[in-house]
Tab-separated table of C-alpha atoms in Angstrom:
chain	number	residue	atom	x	y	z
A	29	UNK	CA	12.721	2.078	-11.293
A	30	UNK	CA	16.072	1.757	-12.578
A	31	UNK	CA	18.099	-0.679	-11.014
A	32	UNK	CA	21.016	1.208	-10.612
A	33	UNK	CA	19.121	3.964	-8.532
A	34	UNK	CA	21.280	7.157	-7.584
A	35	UNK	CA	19.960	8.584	-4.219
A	36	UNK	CA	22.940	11.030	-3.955
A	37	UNK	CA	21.331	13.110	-7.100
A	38	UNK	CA	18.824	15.040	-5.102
A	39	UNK	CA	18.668	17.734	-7.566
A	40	UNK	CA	17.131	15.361	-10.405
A	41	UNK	CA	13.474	15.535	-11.139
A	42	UNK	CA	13.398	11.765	-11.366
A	43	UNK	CA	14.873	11.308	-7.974
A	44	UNK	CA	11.961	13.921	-6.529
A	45	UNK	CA	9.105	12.157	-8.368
A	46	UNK	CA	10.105	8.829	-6.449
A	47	UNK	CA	10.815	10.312	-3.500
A	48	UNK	CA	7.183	11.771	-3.130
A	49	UNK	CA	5.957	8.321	-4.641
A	50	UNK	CA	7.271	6.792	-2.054
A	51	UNK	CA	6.428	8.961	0.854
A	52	UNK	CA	2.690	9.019	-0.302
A	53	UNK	CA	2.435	12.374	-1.957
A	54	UNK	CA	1.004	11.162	-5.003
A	55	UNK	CA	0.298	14.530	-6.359
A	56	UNK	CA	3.527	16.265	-5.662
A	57	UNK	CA	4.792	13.016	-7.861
A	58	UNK	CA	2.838	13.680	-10.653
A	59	UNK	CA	3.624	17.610	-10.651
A	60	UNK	CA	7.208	16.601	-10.775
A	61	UNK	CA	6.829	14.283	-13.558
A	62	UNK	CA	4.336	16.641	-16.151
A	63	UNK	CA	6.359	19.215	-17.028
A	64	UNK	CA	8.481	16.958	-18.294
A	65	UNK	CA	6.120	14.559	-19.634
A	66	UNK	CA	6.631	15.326	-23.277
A	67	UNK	CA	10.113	14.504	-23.596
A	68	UNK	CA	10.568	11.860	-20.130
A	69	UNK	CA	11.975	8.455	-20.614
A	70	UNK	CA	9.216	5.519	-19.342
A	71	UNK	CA	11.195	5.273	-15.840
A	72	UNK	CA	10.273	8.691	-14.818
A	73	UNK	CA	6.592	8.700	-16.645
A	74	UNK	CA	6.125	5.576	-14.532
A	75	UNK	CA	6.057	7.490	-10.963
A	76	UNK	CA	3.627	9.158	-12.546
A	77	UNK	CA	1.057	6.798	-13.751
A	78	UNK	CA	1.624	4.824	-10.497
A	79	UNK	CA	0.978	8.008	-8.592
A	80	UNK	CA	-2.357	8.629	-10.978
A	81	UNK	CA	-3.769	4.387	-9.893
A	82	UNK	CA	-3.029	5.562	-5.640
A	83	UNK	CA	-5.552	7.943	-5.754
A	84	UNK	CA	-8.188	6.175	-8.043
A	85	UNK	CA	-7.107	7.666	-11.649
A	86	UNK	CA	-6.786	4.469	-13.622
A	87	UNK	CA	-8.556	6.415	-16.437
A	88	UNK	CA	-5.394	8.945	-17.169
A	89	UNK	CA	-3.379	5.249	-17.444
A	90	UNK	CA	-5.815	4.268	-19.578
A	91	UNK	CA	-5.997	7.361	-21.828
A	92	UNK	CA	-2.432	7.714	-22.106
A	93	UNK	CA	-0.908	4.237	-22.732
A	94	UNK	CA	-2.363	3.005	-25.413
A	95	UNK	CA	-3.048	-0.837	-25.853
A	96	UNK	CA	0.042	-1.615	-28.119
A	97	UNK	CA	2.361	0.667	-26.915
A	98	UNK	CA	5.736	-0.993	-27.083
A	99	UNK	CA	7.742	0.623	-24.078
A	100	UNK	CA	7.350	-0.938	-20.288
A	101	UNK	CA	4.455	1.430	-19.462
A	102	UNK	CA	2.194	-1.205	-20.971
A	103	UNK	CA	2.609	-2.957	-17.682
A	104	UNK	CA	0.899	-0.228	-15.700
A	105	UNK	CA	-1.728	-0.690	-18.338
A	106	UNK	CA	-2.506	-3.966	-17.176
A	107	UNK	CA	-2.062	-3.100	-13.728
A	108	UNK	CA	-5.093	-0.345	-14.200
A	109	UNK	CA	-6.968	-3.139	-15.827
A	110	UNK	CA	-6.382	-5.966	-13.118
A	111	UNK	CA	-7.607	-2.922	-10.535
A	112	UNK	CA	-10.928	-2.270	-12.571
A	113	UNK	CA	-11.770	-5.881	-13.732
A	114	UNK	CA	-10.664	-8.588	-11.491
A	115	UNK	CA	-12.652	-11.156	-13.419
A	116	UNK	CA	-9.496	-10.627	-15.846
A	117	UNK	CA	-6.667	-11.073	-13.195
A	118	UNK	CA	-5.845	-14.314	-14.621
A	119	UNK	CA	-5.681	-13.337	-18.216
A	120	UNK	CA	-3.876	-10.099	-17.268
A	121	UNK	CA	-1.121	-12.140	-15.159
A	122	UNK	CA	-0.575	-14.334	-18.026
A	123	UNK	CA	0.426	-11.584	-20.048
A	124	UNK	CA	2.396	-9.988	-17.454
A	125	UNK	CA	4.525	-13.130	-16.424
A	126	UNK	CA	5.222	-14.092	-20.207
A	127	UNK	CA	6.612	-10.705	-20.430
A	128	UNK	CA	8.436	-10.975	-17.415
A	129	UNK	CA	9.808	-14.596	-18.748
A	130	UNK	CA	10.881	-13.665	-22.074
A	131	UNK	CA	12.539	-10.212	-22.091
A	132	UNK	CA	15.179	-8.312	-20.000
A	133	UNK	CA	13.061	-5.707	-17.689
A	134	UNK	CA	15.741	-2.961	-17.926
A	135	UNK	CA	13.770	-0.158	-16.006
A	136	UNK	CA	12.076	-3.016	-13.482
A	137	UNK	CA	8.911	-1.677	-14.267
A	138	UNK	CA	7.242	-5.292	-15.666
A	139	UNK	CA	8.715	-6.884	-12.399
A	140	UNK	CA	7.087	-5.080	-10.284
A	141	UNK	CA	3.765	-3.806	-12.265
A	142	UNK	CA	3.425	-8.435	-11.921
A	143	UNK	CA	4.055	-8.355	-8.312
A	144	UNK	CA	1.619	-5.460	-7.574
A	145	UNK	CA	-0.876	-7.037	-9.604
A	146	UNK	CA	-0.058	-11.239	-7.098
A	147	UNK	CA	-0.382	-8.543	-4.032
A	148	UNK	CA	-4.012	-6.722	-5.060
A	149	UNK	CA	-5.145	-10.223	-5.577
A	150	UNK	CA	-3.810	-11.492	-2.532
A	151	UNK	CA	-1.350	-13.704	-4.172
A	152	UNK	CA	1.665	-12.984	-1.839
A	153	UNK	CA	3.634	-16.106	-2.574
A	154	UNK	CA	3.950	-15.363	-6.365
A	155	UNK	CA	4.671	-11.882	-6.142
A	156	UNK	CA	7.490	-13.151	-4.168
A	157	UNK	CA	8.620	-15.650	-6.608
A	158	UNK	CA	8.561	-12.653	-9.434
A	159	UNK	CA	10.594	-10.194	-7.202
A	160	UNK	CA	13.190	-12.859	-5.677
A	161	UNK	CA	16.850	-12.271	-6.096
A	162	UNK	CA	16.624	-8.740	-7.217
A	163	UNK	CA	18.855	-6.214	-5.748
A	164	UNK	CA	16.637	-3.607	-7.113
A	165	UNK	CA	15.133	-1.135	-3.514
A	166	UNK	CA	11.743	-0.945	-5.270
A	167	UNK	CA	11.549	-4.597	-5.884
A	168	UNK	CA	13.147	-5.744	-1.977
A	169	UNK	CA	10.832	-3.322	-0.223
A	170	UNK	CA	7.809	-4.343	-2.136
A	171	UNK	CA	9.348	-7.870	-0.702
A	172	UNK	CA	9.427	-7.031	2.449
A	173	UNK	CA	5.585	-5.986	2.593
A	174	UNK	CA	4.817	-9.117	1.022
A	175	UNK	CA	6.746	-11.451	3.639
A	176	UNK	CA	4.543	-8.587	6.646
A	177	UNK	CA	1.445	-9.880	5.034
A	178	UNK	CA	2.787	-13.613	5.128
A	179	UNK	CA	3.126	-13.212	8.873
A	180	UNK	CA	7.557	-13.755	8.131
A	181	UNK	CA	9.002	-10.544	9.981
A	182	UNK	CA	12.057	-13.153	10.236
A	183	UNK	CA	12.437	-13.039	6.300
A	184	UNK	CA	11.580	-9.176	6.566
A	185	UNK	CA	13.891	-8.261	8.540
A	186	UNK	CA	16.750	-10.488	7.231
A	187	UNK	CA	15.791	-8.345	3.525
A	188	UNK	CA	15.999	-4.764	5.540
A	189	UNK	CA	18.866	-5.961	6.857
A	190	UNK	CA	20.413	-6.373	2.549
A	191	UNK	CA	18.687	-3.168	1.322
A	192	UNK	CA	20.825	-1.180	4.363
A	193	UNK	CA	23.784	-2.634	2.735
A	194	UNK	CA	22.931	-1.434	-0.563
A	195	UNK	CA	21.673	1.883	0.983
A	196	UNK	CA	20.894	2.393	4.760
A	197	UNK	CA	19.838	6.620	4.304
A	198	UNK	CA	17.762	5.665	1.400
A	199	UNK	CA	13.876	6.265	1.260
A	200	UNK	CA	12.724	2.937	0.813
A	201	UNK	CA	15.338	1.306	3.578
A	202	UNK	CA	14.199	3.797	6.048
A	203	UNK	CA	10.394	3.072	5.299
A	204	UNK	CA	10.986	-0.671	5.411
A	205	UNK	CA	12.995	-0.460	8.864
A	206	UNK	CA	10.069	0.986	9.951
A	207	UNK	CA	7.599	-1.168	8.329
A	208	UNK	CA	9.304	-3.977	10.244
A	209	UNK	CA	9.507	-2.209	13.748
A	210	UNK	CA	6.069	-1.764	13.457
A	211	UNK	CA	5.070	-5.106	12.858
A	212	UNK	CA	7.686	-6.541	15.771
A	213	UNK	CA	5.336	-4.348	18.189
A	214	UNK	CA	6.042	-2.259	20.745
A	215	UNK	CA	9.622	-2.421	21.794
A	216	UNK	CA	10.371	-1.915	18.548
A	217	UNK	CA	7.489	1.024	17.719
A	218	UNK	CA	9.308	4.172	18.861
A	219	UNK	CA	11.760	3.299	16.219
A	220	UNK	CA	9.389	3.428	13.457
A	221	UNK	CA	8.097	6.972	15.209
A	222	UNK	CA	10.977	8.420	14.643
A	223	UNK	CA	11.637	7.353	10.687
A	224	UNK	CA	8.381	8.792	10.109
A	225	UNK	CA	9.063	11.866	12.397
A	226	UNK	CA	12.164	12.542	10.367
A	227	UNK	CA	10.324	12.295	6.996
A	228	UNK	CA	7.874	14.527	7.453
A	229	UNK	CA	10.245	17.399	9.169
A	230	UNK	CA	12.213	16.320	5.938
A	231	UNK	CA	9.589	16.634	2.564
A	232	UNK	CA	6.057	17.001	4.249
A	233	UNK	CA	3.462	15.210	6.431
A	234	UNK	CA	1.563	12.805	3.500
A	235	UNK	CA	-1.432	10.374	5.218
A	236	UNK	CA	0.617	7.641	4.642
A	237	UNK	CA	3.520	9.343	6.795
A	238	UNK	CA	0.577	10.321	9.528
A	239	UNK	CA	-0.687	6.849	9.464
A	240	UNK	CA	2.497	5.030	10.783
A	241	UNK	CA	2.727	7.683	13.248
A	242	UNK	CA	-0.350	7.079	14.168
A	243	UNK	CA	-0.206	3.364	14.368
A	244	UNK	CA	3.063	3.813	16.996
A	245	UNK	CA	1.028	6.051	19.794
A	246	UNK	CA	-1.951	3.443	19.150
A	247	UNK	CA	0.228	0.474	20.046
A	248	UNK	CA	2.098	2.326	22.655
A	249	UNK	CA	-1.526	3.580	23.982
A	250	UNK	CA	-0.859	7.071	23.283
A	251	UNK	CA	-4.581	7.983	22.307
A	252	UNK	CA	-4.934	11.830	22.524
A	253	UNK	CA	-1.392	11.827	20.229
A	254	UNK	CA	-3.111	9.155	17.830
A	255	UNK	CA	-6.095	11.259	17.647
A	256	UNK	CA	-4.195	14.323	17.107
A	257	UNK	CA	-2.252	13.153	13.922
A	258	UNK	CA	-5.447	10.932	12.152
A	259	UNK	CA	-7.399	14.368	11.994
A	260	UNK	CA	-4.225	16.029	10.734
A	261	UNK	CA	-4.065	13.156	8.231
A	262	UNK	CA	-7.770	13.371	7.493
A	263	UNK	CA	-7.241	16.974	6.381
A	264	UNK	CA	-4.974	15.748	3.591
A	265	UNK	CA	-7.552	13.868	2.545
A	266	UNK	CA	-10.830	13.298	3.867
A	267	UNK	CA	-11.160	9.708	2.418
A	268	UNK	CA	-8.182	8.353	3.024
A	269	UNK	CA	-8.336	4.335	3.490
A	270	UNK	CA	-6.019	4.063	6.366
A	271	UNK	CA	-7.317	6.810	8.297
A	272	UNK	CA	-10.339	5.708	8.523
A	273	UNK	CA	-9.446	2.662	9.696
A	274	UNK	CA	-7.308	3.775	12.372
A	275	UNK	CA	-9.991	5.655	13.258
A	276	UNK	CA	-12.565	3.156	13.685
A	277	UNK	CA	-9.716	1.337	15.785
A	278	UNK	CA	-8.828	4.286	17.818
A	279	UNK	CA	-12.656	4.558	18.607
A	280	UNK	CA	-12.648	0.909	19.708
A	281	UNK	CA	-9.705	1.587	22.076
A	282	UNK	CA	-10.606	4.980	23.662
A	283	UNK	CA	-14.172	3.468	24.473
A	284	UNK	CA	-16.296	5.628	21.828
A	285	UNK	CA	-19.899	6.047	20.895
A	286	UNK	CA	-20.829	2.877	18.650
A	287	UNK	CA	-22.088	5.888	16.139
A	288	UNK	CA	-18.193	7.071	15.568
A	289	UNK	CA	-16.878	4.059	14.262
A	290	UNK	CA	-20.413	3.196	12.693
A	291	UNK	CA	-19.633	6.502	10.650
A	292	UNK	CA	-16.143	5.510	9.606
A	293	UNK	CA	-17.369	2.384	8.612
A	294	UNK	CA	-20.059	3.828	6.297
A	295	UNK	CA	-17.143	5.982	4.742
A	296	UNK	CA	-15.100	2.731	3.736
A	297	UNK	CA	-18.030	1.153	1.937
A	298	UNK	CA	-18.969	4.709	-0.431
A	299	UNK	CA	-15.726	4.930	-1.117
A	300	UNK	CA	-13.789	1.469	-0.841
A	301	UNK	CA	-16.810	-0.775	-1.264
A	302	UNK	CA	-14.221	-3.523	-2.728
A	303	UNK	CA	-11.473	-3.324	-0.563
A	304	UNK	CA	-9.980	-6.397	1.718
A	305	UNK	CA	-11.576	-4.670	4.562
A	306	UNK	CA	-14.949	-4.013	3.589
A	307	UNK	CA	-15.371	-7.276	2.032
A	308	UNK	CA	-13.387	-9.301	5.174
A	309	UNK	CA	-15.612	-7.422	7.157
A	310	UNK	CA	-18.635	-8.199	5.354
A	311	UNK	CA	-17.841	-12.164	5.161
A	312	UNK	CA	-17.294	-12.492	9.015
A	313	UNK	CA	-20.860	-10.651	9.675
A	314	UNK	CA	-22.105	-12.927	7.165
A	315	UNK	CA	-20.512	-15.941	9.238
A	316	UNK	CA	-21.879	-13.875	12.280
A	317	UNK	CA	-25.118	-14.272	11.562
A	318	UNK	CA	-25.195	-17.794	9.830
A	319	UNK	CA	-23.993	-18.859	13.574
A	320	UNK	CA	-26.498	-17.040	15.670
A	321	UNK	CA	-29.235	-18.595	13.072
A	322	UNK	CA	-28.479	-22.336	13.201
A	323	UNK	CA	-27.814	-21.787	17.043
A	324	UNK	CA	-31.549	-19.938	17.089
A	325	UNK	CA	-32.528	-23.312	15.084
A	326	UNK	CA	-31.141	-25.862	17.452
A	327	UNK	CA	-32.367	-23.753	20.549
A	328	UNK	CA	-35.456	-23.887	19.355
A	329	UNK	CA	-35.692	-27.569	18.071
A	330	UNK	CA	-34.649	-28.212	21.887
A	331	UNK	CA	-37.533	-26.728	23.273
A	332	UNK	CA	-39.908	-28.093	21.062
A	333	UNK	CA	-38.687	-31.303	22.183
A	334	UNK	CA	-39.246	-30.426	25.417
C-alpha cells in the first residue's frame, strides 16, 4: 500500500500478494504473504489480513493484531471490528479519522482501512473526503467504486482517466477501466470483457474475475455464455456473494423456474444474512406487503360502505 508502488518488480513477493488481492484470489494472497510473515514489514502483512476479512476470517485479524499494537495494522483491527459490530461504527470511525488527522500514513494503510470502513456502512461521501487528492492506485480505485455507487461515472471516469497517467498496464487501472465500462453499459461492455479475459489467461480465473465476465454477456444478452462462466465461478467457491446474485438475475432473464432463483436466494440469507442485498431485499418486501395491506383495508372499508 505504499505510495510509491513499483509494478515493474514482478519478481517481488509483495508485488504478487497485491496482485492476487486485487484480482480476488484471496488465498493465493495470503500464501504469498506467510512464509514471510515472521520477518514482513506491515505493507506486505496487510494484503494478508485484508485477504483473511474477504473471505469471512476477521478472527485471524483479531488473533494476530493485538489491541495496542503500534504499527498501521491496527487499522485493519478496527476494520474487523466495524465488520463484526456495527453498533460500534461510530466509535470505531472516530478512532480511525483521528488517526488519519494527526499522523503521516506512510504505507496508506489508515487511509484506506477509514474509507473501507465509510463504504461497508454506506457512507460513500466520507470515504471520498478521506481518499481525495491522493495519487496513491489503491486509494483512486477504491475512489472510483465509491463515485459507481454515487451514480458519478462522469467523476469515475475523469479518475481512470489520472490513474492511466500514473500507470495505464497496472492492475488496478485495468480493473477500474473496466469497472467504468461496465457501468456506462453496453457499448462500452465488450471492453470490460476483454480486461477480464486478459486477466484470467494472465494469473487465473478468481469469482471476482468470472463475475465481470459474467455481468458483460448478461448485459449484452449472451445467456448460455453467462451461464457457462457463473457455474465455473461457483466451483471456486460455492458461496460466493456475487454469483449468486448473478444467478438469481440470470434466472430472471432466461425465464426460469421461480424455485431457481428462490434457491439462490435462500443461499444469500445462510450465508450473507446481513448484507445490502438481503436486507434491501427484505425492506422492499416489507414495504410490499405494508401496501397490499392498507390497500386490502381501504378495499374493504369501500365495500362495507357499500
Amino acid at each position: 500500500m505504499s505510495r510509491q508502488q513499483n509494478e515493474e518488480d514482478t519478481n517481488s513477493v509483495l508485488f504478487d500478494a497485491r496482485n492476487e488481492y486485487y484480482i480476488g484470489n484471496y488465498m493465493g494472497s495470503i500464501n504469498f504473504v506467510l512464509p514471510e510473515q515472521g520477518t514482513a514489514g506491515p505493507e506486505l502483512l496487510s494484503y494478508m489480513y485484508l485477504s483473511y476479512l474477504a473471505i469471512d476470517s476477521g478472527r485471524i485479524v483479531a488473533s494476530d493484531i493485538k489491541e495496542g499494537n503500534s504499527t498501521p495494522l491496527q487499522a485493519l483491527r478496527l476494520v474487523h471490528e466495524a465488520f463484526e459490530q456495527p453498533s460500534r461504527t461510530e466509535e470505531l470511525l472516530e478512532k480511525l479519522t483521528d488517526k488519519v488527522a494527526g499522523e503521516e500514513d506512510e504505507t496508506n494503510i489508515w487511509h484506506l482501512a477509514t474509507a473501507i470502513v465509510y463504504c461497508h456502512d454506506g457512507q460513500f461521501e466520507n470515504a471520498l473526503k478521506i481518499l481525495h487528492g491522493s495519487t496513491n492506485l489503491e486509494s483512486m480505485a477504491l475512489s472510483v467504486q465509491c463515485l459507481l455507487r454515487l451514480q458519478r461515472v462522469d467523476l469515475a471516469k475523469q479518475l481512470v482517466a489520472k490513474m492511466q497517467e500514473i500507470s495505464d498496464d497496472a492492475t488496478l487501472t485495468q480493473l477500474a477501466q473496466a469497472w467504468v465500462a461496465l457501468a456506462q453499459g453496453t457499448e462500452q461492455m465488450q471492453d470490460a470483457f476483454h480486461i477480464y479475459q486478459e486477466f484470467c489467461e494472465k494469473f487465473k480465473p478468481t469469482p471476482a474475475l468470472l463475475n465481470g465476465q459474467a455481468v458483460v454477456h448478461l448485459g449484452l444478452e449472451r445467456y448460455e455464455e453467462a451461464d457457462s462462466v457463473l457455474r465455473e465461478s461457483l466451483l471456486k467457491k460455492h458461496n460466493d456473494y456475487d454469483t449468486l446474485i448473478n444467478l438469481m438475475v440470470h434466472a430472471h432473464l432466461t425465464g426460469k423456474p421461480t424455485e431457481s432463483i428462490t434457491r439462490n436466494l435462500e443461499q444469500l440469507r445462510q450465508f450473507y444474512p446481513k448484507s445490502d442485498f438481503v436486507t434491501d431485499l427484505d425492506k422492499k418486501s416489507a414495504e410490499f406487503d405494508r401496501l397490499c395491506l392498507q390497500y386490502d383495508v381501504e378495499g374493504g372499508e369501500k365495500l362495507l360502505a357499500i
